[in-house]
mmCIF file of C-alpha atoms in Angstrom:
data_model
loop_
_atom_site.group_PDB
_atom_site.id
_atom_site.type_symbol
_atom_site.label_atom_id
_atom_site.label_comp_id
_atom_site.label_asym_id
_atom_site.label_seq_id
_atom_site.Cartn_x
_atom_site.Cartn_y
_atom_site.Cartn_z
ATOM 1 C CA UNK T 109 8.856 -25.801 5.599
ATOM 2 C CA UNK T 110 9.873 -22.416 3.903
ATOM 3 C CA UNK T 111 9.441 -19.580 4.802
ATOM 4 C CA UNK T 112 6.871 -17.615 2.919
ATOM 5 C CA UNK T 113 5.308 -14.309 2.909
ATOM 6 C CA UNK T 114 1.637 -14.479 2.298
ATOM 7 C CA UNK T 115 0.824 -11.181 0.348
ATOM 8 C CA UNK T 116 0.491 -7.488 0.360
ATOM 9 C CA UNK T 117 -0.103 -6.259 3.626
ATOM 10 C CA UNK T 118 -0.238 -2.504 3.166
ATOM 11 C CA UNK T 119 1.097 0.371 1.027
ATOM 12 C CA UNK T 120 1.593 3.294 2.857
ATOM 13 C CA UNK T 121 1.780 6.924 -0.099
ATOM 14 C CA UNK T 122 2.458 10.492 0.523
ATOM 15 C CA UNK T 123 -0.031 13.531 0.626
ATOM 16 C CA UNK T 124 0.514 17.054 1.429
ATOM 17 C CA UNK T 125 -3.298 17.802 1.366
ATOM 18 C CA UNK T 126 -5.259 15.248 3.776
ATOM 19 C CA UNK T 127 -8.523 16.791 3.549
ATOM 20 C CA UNK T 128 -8.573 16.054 0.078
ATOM 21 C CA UNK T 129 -6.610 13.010 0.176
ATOM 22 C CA UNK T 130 -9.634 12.020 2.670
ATOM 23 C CA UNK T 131 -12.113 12.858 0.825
ATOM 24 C CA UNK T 132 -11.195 10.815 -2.732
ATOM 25 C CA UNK T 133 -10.427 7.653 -0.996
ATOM 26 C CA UNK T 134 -13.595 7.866 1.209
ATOM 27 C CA UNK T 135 -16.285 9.174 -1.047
ATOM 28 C CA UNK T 136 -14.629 8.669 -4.799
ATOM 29 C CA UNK T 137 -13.214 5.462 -4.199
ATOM 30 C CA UNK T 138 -15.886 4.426 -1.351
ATOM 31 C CA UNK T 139 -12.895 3.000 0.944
ATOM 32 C CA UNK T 140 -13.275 3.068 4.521
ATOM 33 C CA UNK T 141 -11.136 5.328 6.984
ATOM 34 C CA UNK T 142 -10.217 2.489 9.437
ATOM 35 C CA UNK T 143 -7.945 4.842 11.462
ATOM 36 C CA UNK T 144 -6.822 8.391 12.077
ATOM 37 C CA UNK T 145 -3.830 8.287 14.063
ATOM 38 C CA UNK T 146 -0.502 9.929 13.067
ATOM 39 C CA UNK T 147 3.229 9.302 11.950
ATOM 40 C CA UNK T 148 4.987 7.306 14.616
ATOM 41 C CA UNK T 149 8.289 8.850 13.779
ATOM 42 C CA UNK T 150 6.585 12.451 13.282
ATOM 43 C CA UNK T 151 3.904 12.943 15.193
ATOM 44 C CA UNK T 152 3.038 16.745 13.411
ATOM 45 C CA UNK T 153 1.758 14.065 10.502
ATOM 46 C CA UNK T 154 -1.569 12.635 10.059
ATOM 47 C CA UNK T 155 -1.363 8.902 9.024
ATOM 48 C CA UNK T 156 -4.218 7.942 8.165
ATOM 49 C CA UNK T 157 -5.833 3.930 7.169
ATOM 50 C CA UNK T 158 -8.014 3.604 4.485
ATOM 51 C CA UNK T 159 -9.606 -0.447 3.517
ATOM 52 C CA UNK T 160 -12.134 -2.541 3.382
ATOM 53 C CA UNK T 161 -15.136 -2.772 5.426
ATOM 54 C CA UNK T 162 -13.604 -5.173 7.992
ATOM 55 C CA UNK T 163 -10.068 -3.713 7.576
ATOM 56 C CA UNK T 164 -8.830 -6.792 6.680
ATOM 57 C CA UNK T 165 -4.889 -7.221 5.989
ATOM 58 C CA UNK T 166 -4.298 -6.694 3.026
ATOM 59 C CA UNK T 167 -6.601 -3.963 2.006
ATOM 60 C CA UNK T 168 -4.934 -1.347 3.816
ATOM 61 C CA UNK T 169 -3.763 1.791 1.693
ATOM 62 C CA UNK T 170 -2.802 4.804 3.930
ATOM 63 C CA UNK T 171 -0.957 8.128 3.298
ATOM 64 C CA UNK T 172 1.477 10.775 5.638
ATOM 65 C CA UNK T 173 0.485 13.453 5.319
ATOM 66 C CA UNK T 174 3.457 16.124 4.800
ATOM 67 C CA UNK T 175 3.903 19.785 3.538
ATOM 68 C CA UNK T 176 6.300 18.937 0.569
ATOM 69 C CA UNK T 177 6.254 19.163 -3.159
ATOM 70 C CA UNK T 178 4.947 17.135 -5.716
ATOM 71 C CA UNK T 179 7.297 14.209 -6.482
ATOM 72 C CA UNK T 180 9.715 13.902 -9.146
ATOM 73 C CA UNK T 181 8.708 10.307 -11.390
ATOM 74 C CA UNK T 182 11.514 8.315 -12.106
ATOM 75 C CA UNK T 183 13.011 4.955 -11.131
ATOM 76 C CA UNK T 184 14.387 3.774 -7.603
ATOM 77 C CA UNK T 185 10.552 3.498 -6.543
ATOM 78 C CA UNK T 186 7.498 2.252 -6.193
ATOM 79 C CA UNK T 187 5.910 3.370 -9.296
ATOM 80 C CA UNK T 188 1.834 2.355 -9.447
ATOM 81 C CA UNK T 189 -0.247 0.975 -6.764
ATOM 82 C CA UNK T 190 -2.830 -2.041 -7.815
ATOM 83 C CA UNK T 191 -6.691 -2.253 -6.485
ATOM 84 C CA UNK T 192 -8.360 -5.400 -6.860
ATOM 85 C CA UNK T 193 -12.012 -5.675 -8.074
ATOM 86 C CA UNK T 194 -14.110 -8.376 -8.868
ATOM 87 C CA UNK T 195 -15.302 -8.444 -12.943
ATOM 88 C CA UNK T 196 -14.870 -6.371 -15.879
ATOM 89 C CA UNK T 197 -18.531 -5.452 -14.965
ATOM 90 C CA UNK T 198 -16.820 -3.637 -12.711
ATOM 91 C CA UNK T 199 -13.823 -2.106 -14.242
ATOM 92 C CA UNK T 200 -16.098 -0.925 -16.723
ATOM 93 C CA UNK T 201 -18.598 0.990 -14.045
ATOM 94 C CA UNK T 202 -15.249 2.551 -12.950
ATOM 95 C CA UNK T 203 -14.700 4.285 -16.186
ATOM 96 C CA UNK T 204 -18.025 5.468 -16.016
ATOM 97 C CA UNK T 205 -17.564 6.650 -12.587
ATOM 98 C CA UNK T 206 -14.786 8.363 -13.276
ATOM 99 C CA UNK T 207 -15.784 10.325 -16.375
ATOM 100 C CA UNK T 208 -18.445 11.879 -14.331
ATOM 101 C CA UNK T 209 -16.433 12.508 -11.834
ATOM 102 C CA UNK T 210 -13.695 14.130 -13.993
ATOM 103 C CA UNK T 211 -11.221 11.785 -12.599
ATOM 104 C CA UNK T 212 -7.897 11.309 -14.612
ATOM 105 C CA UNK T 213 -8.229 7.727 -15.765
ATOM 106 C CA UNK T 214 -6.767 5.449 -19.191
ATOM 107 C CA UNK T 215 -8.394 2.948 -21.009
ATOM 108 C CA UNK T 216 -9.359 -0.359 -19.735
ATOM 109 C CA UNK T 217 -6.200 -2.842 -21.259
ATOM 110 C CA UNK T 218 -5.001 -6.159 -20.920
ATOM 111 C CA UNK T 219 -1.904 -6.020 -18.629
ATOM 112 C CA UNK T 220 -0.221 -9.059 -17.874
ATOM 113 C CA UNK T 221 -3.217 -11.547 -18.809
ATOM 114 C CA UNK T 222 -5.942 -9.216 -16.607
ATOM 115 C CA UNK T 223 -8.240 -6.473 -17.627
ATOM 116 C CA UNK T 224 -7.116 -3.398 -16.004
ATOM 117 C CA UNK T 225 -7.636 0.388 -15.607
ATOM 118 C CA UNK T 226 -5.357 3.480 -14.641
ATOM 119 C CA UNK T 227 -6.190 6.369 -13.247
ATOM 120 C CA UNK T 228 -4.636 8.906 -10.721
ATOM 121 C CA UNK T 229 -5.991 11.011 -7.599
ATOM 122 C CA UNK T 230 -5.721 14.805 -6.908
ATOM 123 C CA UNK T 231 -2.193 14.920 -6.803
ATOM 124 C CA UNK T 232 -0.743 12.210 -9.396
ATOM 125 C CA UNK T 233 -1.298 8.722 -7.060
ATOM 126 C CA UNK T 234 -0.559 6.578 -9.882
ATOM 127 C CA UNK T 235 -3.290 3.116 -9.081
ATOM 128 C CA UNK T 236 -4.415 0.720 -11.153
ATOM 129 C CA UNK T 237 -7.493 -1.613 -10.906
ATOM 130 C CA UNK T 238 -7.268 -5.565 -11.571
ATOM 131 C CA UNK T 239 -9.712 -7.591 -12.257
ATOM 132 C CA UNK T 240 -9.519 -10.423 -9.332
ATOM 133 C CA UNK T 241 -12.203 -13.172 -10.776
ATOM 134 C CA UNK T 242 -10.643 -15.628 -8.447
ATOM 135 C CA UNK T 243 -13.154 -15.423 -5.837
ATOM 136 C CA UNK T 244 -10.756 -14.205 -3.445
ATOM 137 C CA UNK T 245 -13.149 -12.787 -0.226
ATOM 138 C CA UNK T 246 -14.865 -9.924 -0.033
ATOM 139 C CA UNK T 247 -16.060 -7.487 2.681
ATOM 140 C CA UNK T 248 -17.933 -4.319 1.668
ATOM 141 C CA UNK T 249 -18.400 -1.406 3.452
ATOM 142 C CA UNK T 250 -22.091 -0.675 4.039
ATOM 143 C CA UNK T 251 -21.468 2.694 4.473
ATOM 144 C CA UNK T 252 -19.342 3.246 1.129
ATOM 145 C CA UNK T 253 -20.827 5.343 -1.889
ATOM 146 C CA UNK T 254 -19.796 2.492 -4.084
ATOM 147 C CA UNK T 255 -22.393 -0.656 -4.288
ATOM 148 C CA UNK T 256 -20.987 -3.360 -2.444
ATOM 149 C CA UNK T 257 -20.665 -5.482 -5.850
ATOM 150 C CA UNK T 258 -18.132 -2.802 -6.866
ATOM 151 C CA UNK T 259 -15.917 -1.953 -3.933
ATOM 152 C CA UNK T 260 -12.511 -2.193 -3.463
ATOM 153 C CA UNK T 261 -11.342 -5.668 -2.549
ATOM 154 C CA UNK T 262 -8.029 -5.132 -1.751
ATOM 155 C CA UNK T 263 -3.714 -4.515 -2.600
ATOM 156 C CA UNK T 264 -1.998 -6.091 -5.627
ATOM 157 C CA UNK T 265 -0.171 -6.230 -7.476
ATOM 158 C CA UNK T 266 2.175 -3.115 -6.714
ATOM 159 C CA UNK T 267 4.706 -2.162 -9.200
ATOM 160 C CA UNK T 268 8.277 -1.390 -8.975
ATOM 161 C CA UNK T 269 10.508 0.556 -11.046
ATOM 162 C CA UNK T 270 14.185 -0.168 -11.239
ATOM 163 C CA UNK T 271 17.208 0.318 -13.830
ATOM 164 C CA UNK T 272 18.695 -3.025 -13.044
ATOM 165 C CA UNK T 273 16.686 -6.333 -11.979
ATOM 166 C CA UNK T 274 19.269 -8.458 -10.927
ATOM 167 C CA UNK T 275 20.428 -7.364 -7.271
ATOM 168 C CA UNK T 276 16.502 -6.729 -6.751
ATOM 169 C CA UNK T 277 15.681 -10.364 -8.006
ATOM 170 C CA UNK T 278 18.452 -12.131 -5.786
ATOM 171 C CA UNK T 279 16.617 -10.367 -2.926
ATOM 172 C CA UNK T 280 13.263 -11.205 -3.944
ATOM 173 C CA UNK T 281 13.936 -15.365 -5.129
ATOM 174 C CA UNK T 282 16.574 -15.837 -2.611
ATOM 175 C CA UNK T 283 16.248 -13.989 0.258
ATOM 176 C CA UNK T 284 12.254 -13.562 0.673
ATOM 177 C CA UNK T 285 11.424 -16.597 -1.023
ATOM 178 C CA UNK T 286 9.157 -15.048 -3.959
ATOM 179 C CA UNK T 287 9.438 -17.134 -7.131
ATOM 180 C CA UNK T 288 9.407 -15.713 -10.765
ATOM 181 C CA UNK T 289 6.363 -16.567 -12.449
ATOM 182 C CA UNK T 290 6.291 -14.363 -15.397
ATOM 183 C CA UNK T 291 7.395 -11.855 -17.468
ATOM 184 C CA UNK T 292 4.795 -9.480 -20.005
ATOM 185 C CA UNK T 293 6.022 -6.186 -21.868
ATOM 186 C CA UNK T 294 5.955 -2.782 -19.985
ATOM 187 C CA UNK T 295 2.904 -0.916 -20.470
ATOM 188 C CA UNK T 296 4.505 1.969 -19.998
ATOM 189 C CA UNK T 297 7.404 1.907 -21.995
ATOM 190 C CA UNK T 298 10.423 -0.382 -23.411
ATOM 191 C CA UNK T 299 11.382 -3.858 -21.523
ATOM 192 C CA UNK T 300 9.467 -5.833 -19.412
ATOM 193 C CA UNK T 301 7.489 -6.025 -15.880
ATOM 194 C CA UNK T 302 8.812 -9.352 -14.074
ATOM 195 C CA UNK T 303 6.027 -10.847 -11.845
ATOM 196 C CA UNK T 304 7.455 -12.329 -8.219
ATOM 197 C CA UNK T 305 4.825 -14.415 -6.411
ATOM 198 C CA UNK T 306 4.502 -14.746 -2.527
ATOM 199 C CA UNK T 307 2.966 -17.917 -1.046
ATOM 200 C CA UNK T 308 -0.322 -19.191 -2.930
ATOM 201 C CA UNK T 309 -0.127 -16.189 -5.371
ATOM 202 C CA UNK T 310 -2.163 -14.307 -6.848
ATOM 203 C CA UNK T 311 -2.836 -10.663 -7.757
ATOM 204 C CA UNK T 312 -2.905 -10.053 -3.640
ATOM 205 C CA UNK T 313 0.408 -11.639 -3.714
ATOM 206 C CA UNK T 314 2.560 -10.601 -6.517
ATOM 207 C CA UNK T 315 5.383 -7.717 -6.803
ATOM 208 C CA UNK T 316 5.730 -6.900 -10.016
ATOM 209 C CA UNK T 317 9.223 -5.465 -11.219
ATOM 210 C CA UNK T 318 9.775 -2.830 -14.090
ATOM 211 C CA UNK T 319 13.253 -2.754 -15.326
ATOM 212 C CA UNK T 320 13.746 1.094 -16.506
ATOM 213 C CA UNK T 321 17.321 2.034 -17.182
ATOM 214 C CA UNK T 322 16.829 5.074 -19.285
ATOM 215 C CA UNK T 323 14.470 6.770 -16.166
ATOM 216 C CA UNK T 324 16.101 9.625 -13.629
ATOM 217 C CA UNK T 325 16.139 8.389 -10.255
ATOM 218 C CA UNK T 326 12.759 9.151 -8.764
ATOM 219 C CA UNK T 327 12.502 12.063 -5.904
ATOM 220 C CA UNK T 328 9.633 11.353 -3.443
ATOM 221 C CA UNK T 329 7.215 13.506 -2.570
ATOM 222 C CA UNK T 330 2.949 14.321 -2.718
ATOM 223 C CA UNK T 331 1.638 11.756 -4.970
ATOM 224 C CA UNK T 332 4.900 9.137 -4.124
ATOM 225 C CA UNK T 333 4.746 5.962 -2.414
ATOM 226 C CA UNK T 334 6.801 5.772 0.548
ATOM 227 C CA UNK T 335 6.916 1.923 1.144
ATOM 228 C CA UNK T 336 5.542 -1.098 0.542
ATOM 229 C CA UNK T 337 4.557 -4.284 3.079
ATOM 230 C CA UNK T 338 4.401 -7.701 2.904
ATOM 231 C CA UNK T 339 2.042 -9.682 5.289
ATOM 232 C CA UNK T 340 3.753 -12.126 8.228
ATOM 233 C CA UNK T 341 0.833 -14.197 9.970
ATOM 234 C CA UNK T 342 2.340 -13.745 13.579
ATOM 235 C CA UNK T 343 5.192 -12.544 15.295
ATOM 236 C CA UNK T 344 6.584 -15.934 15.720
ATOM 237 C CA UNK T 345 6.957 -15.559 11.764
ATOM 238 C CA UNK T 346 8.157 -12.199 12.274
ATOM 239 C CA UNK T 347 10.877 -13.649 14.453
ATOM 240 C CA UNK T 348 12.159 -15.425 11.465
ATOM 241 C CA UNK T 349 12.180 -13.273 8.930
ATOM 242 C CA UNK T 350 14.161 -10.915 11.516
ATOM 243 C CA UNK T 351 16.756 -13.899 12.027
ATOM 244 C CA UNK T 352 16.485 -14.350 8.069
ATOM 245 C CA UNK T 353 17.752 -10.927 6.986
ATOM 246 C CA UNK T 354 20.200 -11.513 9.497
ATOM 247 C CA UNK T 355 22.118 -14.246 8.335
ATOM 248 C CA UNK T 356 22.127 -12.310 4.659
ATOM 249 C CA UNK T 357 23.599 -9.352 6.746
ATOM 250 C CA UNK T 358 20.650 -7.433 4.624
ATOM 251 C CA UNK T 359 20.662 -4.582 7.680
ATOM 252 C CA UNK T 360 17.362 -3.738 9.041
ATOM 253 C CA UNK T 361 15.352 -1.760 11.165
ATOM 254 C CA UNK T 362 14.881 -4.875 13.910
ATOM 255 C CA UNK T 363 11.365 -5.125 15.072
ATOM 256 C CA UNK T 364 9.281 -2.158 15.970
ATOM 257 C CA UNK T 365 5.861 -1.962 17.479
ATOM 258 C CA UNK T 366 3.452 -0.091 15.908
ATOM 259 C CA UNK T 367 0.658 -1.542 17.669
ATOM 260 C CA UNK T 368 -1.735 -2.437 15.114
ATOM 261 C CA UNK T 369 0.934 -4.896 14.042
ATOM 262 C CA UNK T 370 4.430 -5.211 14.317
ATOM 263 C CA UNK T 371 6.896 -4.584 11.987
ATOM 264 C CA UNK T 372 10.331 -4.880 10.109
ATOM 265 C CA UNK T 373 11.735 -2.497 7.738
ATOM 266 C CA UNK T 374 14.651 -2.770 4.992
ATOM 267 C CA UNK T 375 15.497 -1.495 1.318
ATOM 268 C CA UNK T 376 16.339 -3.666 -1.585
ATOM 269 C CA UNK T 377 19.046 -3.167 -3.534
ATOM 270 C CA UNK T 378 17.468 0.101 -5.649
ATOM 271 C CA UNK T 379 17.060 1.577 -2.211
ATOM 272 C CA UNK T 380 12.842 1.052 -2.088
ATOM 273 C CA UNK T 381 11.672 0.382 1.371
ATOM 274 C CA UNK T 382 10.093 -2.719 2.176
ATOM 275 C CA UNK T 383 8.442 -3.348 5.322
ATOM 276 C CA UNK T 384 6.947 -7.005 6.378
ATOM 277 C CA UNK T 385 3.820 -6.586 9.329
ATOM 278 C CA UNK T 386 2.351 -9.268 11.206
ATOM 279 C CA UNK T 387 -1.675 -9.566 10.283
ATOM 280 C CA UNK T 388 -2.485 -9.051 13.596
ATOM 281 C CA UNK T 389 -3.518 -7.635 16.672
ATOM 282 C CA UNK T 390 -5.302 -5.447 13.914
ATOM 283 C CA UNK T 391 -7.326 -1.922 14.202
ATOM 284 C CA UNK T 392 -10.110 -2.832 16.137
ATOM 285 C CA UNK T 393 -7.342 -3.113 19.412
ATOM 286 C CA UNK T 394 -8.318 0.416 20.818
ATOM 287 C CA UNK T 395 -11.565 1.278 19.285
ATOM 288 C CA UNK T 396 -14.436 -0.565 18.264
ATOM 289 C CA UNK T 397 -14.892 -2.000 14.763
ATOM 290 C CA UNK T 398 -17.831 -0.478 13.755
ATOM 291 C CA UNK T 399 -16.506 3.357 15.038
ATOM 292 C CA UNK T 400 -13.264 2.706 13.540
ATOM 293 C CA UNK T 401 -11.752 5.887 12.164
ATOM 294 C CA UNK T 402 -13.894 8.322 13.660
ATOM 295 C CA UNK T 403 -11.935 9.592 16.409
ATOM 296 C CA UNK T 404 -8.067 10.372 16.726
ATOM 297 C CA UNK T 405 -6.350 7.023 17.572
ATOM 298 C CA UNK T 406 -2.922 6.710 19.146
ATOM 299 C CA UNK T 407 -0.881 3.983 20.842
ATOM 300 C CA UNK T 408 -0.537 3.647 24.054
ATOM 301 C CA UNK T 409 3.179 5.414 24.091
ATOM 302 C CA UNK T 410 1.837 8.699 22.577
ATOM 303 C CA UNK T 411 -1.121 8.634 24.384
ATOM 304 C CA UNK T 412 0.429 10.725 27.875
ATOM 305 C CA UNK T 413 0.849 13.781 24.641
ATOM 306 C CA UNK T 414 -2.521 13.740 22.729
ATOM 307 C CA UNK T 415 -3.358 17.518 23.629
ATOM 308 C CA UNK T 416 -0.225 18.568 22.636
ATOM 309 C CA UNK T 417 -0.440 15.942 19.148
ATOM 310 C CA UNK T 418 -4.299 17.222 18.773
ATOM 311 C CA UNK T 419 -2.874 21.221 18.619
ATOM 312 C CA UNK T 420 -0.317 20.624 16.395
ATOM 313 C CA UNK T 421 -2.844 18.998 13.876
ATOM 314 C CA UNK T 422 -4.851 20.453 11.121
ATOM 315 C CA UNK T 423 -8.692 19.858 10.784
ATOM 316 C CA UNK T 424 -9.235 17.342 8.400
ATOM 317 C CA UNK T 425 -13.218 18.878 7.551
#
């Protein structure tokens, strides 16, 4: 049986203001904050969980939250995030949404076969809606500002930017076992967006890959993407995919435990960072699911230096 990765597991951005980065996500976009912990690696940063009512794998979108500039757009990235929702009904109560709320947004378009609409946060986030009529689940928040018939259902498909597809496309046909499904003209700009499917497919599964040689490289920083993930069932398949990049001495992080799942980390050829995370244990591992988010979480290594962690931290009210 081949190996297969099963979707988008979670895109994790960059913010350098997090009570405002809080605020959009919660009460604009009426996701839930599933957990307030911080950067692993940098424990001065807030990282904080944003998804669905359940926070399900697969609707996770979370941000660091670091004192830098704004980024500089360009290729070598991750270039616009997708949001799933359920009907044009809804895409079309977005707009409306977000002209009241004087919220940068485009028109709603046809990309790639599926109604759509862009629109940006605070601080340039590019994200996109998608219209996901495939009756893929569902699990409001019943706390959200947004009717349950019009939340968020989850990731995909998330767009790359790179000047040359074909390293990127060995590592995404051969090595990860995506397949090519599709190709539809850049909505940005010249060339085209190539569509890579994971598993079953679908607009939770699917990379999509914009070749842009005439862009500058891209310089992250607020509004940025810092890396994309790509959802493992268990560690057992973890284990594999660790032996996989191994024998295509792609180098790699190895495993590390982050504790709401574990993880593996590597860059494809135009240097973006890919991660793939196991679905589970999941956030509800140190805190009740219906409190999630509402106190500072952290695992059980950084626990022995919250005070210090909590002092260093700025109030996210």
């Amino acid at each position: 049986m081949t190996l297969q990765l099963t979707g988008i597991h979670h895109l994790t951005a960059i913010t350098a203001n997090a009570p405002e980065n809080l605020r959009f996500y919660t009460q604009v976009l009426g996701l839930r904050l599933v957990k307030k912990t911080v950067n692993q690696d940098d424990t001065s940063a807030y990282h904080l969980f944003y998804a669905d009512g359940l926070a399900s794998p697969g609707t996770d979108l979370t941000f660091f939250d670091w004192p830098v500039g704004h980024e500089r757009r360009g290729t070598h990235s991750i270039a616009r995030t997708g949001l799933r929702i359920a009907s044009l009904a809804t895409l079309e109560w977005w707009k409306a949404r977000f002209a009241e709320l004087k919220v940068r947004a485009g028109e709603i378009r046809d990309v790639g076969g599926r109604a759509t609409l862009d629109f940006e946060d605070g601080e340039g986030q590019r994200l996109r809606f998608v219209v996901d009529d495939a009756g893929a689940p569902s699990n409001p928040w019943d706390k959200s500002p947004v009717p349950a018939e019009h939340q968020i259902k989850g990731l995909g498909p998330i767009t790359l930017s790179v000047p040359d597809i074909r390293n990127t496309q060995t590592v995404l046909v051969q090595v990860m076992n995506m397949t090519e499904t599709s190709t539809y003209p850049n909505p940005e700009g010249a060339g085209d967006v190539h569509v890579f499917s994971m598993g079953e497919g679908g607009p939770a599964a699917e990379l999509h890959v914009a070749v842009e040689p005439d862009l500058p490289a891209a310089h992250q920083g607020a509004g940025a993407v810092h890396h994309v993930a790509f959802r493992a069932p268990d560690e057992e398949a973890l284990h594999a995919w660790t032996e996989r990049l191994r024998g295509f001495r792609l180098p790699s992080s190895g495993e590390v435990e982050r504790f709401y799942f574990r993880s593996l980390y590597f860059r494809e050829p135009n240097g973006i960072l890919f991660e793939i995370a196991t679905d589970g244990p999941g956030f509800a591992v140190d805190e009740p699911l219906e409190t999630l988010g509402e106190s500072l979480s952290l695992p059980p290594f950084l626990e022995p230096r919250r005070a210090q962690i909590e002092a260093r931290l700025k109030p996210l009210a």
